[in-house]
Coordinates of C-alpha atoms and ligand atoms in Angstrom, one line a residue:
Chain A
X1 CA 129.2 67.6 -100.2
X2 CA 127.8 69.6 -102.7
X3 CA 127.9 68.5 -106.7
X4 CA 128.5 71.3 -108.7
X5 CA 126.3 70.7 -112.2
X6 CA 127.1 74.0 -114.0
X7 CA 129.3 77.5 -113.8
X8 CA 129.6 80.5 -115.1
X9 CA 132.2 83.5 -113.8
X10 CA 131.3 87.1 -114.5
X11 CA 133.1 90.6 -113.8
X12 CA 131.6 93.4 -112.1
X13 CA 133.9 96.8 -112.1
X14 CA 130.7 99.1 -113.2
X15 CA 127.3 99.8 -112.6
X16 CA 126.0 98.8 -115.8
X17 CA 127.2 95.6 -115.1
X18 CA 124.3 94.9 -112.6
X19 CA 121.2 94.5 -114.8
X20 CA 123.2 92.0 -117.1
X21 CA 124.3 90.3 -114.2
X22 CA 120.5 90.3 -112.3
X23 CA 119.6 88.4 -115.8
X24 CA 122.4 86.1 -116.2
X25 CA 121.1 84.9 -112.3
X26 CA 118.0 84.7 -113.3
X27 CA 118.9 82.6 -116.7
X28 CA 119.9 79.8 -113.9
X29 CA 117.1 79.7 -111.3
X30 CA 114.3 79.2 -114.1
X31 CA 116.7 76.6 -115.9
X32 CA 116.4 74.5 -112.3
X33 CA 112.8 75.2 -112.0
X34 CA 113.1 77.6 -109.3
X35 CA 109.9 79.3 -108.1
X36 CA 109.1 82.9 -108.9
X37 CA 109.1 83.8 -105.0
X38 CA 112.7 82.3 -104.8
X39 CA 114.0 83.5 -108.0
X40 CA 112.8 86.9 -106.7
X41 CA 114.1 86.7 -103.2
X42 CA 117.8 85.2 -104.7
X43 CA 118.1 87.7 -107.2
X44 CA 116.9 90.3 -105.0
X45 CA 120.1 89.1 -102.9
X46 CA 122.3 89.2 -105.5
X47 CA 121.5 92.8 -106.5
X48 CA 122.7 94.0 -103.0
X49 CA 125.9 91.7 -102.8
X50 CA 126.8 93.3 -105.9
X51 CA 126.1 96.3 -105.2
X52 CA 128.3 95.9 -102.3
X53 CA 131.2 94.7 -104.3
X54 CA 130.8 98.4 -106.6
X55 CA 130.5 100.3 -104.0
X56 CA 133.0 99.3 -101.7
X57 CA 135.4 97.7 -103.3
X58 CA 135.6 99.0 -106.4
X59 CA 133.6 95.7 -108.2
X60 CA 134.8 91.8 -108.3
X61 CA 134.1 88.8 -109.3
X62 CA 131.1 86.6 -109.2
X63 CA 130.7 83.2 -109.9
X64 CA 127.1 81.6 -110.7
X65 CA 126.6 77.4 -110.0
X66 CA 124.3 75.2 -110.4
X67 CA 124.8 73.2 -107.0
X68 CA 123.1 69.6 -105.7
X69 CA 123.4 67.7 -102.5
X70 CA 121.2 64.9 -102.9
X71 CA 117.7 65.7 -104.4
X72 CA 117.9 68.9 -103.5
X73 CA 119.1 71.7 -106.4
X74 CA 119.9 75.1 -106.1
X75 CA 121.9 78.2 -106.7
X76 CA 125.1 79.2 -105.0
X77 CA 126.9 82.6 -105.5
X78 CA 130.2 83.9 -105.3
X79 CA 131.4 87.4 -104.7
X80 CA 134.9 88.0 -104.1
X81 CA 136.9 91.4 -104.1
X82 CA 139.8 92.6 -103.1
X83 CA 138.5 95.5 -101.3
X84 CA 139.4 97.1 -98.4
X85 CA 137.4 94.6 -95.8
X86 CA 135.1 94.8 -92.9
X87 CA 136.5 95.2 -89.7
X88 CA 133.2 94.1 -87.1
X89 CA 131.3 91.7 -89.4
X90 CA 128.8 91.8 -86.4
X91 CA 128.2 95.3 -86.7
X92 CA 127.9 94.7 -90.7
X93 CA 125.4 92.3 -90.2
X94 CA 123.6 94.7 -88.0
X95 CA 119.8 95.9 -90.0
X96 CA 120.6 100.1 -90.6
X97 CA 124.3 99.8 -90.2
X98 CA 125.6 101.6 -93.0
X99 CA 128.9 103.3 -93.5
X100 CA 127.7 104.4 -96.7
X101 CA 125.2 106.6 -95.9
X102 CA 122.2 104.3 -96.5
X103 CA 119.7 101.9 -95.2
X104 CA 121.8 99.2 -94.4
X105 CA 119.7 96.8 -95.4
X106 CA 122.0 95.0 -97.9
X107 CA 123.9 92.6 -95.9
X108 CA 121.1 91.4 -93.3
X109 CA 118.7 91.4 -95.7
X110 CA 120.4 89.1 -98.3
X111 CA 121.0 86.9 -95.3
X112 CA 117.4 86.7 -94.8
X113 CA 116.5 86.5 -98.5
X114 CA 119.0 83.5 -98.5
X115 CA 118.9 79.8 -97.7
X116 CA 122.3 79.5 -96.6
X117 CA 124.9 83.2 -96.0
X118 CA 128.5 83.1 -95.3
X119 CA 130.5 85.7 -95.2
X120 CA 134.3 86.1 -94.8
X121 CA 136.6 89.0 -94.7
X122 CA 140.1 90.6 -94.1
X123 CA 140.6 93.9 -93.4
X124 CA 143.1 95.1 -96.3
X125 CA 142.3 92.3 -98.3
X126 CA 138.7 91.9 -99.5
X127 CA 135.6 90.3 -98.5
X128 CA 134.2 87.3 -100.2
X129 CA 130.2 86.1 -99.5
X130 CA 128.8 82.8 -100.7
X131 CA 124.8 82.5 -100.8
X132 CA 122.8 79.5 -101.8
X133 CA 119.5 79.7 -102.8
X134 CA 117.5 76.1 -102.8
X135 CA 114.9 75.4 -105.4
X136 CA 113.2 74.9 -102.8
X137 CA 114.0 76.1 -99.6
Chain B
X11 CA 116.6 105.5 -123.8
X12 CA 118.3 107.6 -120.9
X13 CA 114.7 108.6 -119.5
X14 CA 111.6 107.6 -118.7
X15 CA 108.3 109.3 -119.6
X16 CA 106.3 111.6 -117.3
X17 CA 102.6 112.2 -118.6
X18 CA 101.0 114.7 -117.4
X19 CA 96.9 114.6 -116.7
X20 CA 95.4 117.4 -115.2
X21 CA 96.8 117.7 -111.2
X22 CA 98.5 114.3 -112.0
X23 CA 101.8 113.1 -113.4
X24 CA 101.8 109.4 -114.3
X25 CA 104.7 107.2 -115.0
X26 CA 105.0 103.5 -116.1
X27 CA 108.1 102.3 -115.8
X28 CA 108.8 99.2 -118.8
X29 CA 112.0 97.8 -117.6
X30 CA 114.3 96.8 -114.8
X31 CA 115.9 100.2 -114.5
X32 CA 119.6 100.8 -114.9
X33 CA 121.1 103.1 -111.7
X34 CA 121.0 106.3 -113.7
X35 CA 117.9 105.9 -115.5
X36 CA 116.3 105.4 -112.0
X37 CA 118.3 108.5 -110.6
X38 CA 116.9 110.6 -113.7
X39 CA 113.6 109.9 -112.8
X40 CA 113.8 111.0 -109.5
X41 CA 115.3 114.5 -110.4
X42 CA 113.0 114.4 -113.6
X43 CA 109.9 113.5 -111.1
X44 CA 110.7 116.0 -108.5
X45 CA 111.4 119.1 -111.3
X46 CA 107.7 118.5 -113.0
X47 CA 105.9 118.4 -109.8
X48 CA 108.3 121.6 -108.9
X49 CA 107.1 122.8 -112.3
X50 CA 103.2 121.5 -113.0
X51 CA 102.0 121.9 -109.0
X52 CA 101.1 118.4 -109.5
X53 CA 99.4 117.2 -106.5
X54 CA 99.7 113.2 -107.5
X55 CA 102.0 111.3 -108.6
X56 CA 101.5 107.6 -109.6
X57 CA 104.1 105.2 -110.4
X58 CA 103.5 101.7 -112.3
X59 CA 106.0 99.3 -111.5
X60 CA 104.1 96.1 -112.7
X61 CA 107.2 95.1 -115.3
X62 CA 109.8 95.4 -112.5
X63 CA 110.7 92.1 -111.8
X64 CA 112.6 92.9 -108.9
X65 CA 113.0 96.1 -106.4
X66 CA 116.7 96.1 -104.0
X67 CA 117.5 98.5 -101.3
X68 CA 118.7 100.9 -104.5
X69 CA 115.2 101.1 -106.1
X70 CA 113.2 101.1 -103.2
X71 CA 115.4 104.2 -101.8
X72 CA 114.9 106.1 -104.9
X73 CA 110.6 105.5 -104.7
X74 CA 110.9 106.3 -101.3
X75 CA 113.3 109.7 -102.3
X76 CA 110.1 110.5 -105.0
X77 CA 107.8 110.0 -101.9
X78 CA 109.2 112.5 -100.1
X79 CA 110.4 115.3 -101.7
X80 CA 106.6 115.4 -103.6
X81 CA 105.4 115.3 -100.9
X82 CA 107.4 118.3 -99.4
X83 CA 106.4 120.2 -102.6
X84 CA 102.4 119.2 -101.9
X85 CA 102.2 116.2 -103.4
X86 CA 101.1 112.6 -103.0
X87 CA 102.7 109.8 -104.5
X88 CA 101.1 106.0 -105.6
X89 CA 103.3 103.2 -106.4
X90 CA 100.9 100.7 -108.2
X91 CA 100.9 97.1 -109.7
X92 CA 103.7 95.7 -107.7
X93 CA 104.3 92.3 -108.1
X94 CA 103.0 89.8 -105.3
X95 CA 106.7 87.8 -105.4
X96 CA 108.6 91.6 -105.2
X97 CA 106.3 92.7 -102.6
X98 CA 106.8 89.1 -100.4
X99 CA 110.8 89.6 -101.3
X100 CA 110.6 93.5 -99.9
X101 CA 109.2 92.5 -96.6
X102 CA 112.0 90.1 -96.3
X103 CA 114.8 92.3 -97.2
X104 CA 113.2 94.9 -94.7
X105 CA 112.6 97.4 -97.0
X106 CA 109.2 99.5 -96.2
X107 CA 108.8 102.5 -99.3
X108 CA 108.0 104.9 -96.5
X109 CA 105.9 108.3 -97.6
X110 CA 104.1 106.3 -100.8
X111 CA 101.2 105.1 -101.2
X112 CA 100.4 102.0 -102.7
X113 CA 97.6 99.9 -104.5
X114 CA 97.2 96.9 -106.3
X115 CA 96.4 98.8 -109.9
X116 CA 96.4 101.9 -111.7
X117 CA 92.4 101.9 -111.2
X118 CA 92.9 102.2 -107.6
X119 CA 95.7 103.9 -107.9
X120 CA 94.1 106.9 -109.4
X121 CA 91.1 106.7 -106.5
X122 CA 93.3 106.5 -103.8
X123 CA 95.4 109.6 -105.0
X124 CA 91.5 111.8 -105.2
X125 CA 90.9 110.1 -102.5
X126 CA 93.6 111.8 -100.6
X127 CA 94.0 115.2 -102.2
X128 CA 89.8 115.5 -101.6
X129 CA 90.9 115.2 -97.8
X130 CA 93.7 117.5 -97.8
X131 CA 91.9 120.4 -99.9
X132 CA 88.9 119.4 -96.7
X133 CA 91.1 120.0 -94.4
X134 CA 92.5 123.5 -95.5
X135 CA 89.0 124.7 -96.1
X136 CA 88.2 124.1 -92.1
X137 CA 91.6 125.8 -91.2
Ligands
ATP227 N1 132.1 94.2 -100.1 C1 132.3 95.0 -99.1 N2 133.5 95.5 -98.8 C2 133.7 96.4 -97.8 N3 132.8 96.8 -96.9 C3 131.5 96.3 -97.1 C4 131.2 95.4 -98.2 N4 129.9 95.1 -98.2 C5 129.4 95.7 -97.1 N5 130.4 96.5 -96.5 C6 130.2 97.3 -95.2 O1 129.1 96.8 -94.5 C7 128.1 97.8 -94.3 C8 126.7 97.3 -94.4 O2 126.4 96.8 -95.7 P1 124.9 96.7 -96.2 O3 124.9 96.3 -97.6 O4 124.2 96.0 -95.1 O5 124.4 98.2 -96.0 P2 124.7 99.5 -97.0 O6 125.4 99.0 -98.3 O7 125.5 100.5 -96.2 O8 123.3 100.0 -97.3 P3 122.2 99.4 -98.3 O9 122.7 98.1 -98.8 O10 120.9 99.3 -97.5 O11 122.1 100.4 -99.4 C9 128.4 98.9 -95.4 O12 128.0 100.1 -95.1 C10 129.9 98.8 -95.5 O13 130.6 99.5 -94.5
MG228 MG1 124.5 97.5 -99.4

């Protein structure tokens, strides 16, 4: 259903890797035209889904596509690790649950700063999250 | 460049922060921030964060930290010059930078910061 138009695949296993990453997003969303608010808003996203992977799961992977379905363009996102899981997503997706000590603001949040959130995960296995982020939506 | 520069005016620290901050320049800050107001008995702090292009959970924590602990140690902190698609993309996450202040540019920045140590120095007077 959706037309993939361009990919790129990148790394993350450190913390340095987040500011290159951030820009590479970026690189993308004004290629397609994407608004400032929206390029904000998905790269604000990506930040904490990343940050998730590093501090969870010790890093993954992240893809980056350029994605249609029919006029519409946008930005979908990958991250995949082979972490050690969630066990309630619910409770994850909860605003201020943390087990790390913080605001627990990443996962809801990027939900909300997202046009479309899925989330999938295996305790002992990893947790993967796919975002998409329409031009215009 | 592991650090970002604190100037120092008067009962003021000022800081402008150039680029999107790596983790542990961001960290350094905050113990750099905290250790000069410690040190100066600064009784403002203002932070310009008009070339951040964005501010996550991990940022805003670390303003809010600064907020704080200055404020603990006397101080009042200013975050100025935000930009309007950061501040729309905050609300949305569902950050708030709780114990700062903020305004739109240094200018007011600076006001709102006499503005508020003028009220505090009132109110110990009348104690
Ligand atoms: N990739 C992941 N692997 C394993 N657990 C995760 C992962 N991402 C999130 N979690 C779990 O979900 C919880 C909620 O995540 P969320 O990002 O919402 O909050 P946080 O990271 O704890 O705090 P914040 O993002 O506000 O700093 C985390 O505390 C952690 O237990
Ligand atoms: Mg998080």
């Amino acid at each position: 259903m959706y037309i993939v138009l361009n990919k790129d695949r990148m790394v993350i296993e450190k913390e340095q890797d987040v500011v290159p990453y951030r820009n590479r997003v970026k690189e993308f969303a004004v290629k397609i035209g994407m608004s400032l608010v929206n390029q904000t808003k998905l790269i604000t996203a990506a930040s904490e889904l990343v940050r998730n992977m590093l501090k969870y799961a010790n890093g993954g992977v992240t893809t980056i596509e350029v994605i249609s379905k029919g006029r519409e363009n946008g930005i979908r996102l990958v991250f995949a690790d082979k972490g050690p899981g969630i066990a309630d997503l619910n409770l994850a997706m909860k605003d201020g649950f943390s087990t790390g000590k913080s605001l627990g603001l990443g996962l809801p949040g990027a939900k909300r700063l997202s046009s479309e959130f899925d989330i999938q995960s295996t305790v002992g296995k990893g947790t993967t999250v796919t975002i998409i982020k329409w031009k215009n939506g | 460049m592991d650090r970002i520069p604190i100037l120092r005016m008067g009962n003021y620290l000022l800081v402008t922060i150039q680029v999107d901050l790596y983790d542990r320049l961001a960290q350094n800050l905050e113990t750099d921030l905290v250790q000069m107001v410690s040190k100066t008995g600064a009784r403002g702090v203002l932070i310009d964060i008009s070339a951040l292009s964005i501010v996550d959970s991990f940022m805003g924590r670390i303003i809010g930290n600064i907020g704080s602990v200055s404020k603990i140690m006397d101080a009042e902190t200013v975050v100025v010059g935000m930009q309007p698609a950061v501040a729309i993309t905050l609300i949305e996450l569902g950050l708030e930078l709780k114990g700062v202040y903020t305004a739109l540019n240094v200018e007011r920045g600076m006001q709102l910061l006499k503005e508020k140590i003028l009220i505090d120095e009132d109110e110990t007077e009348e104690d």
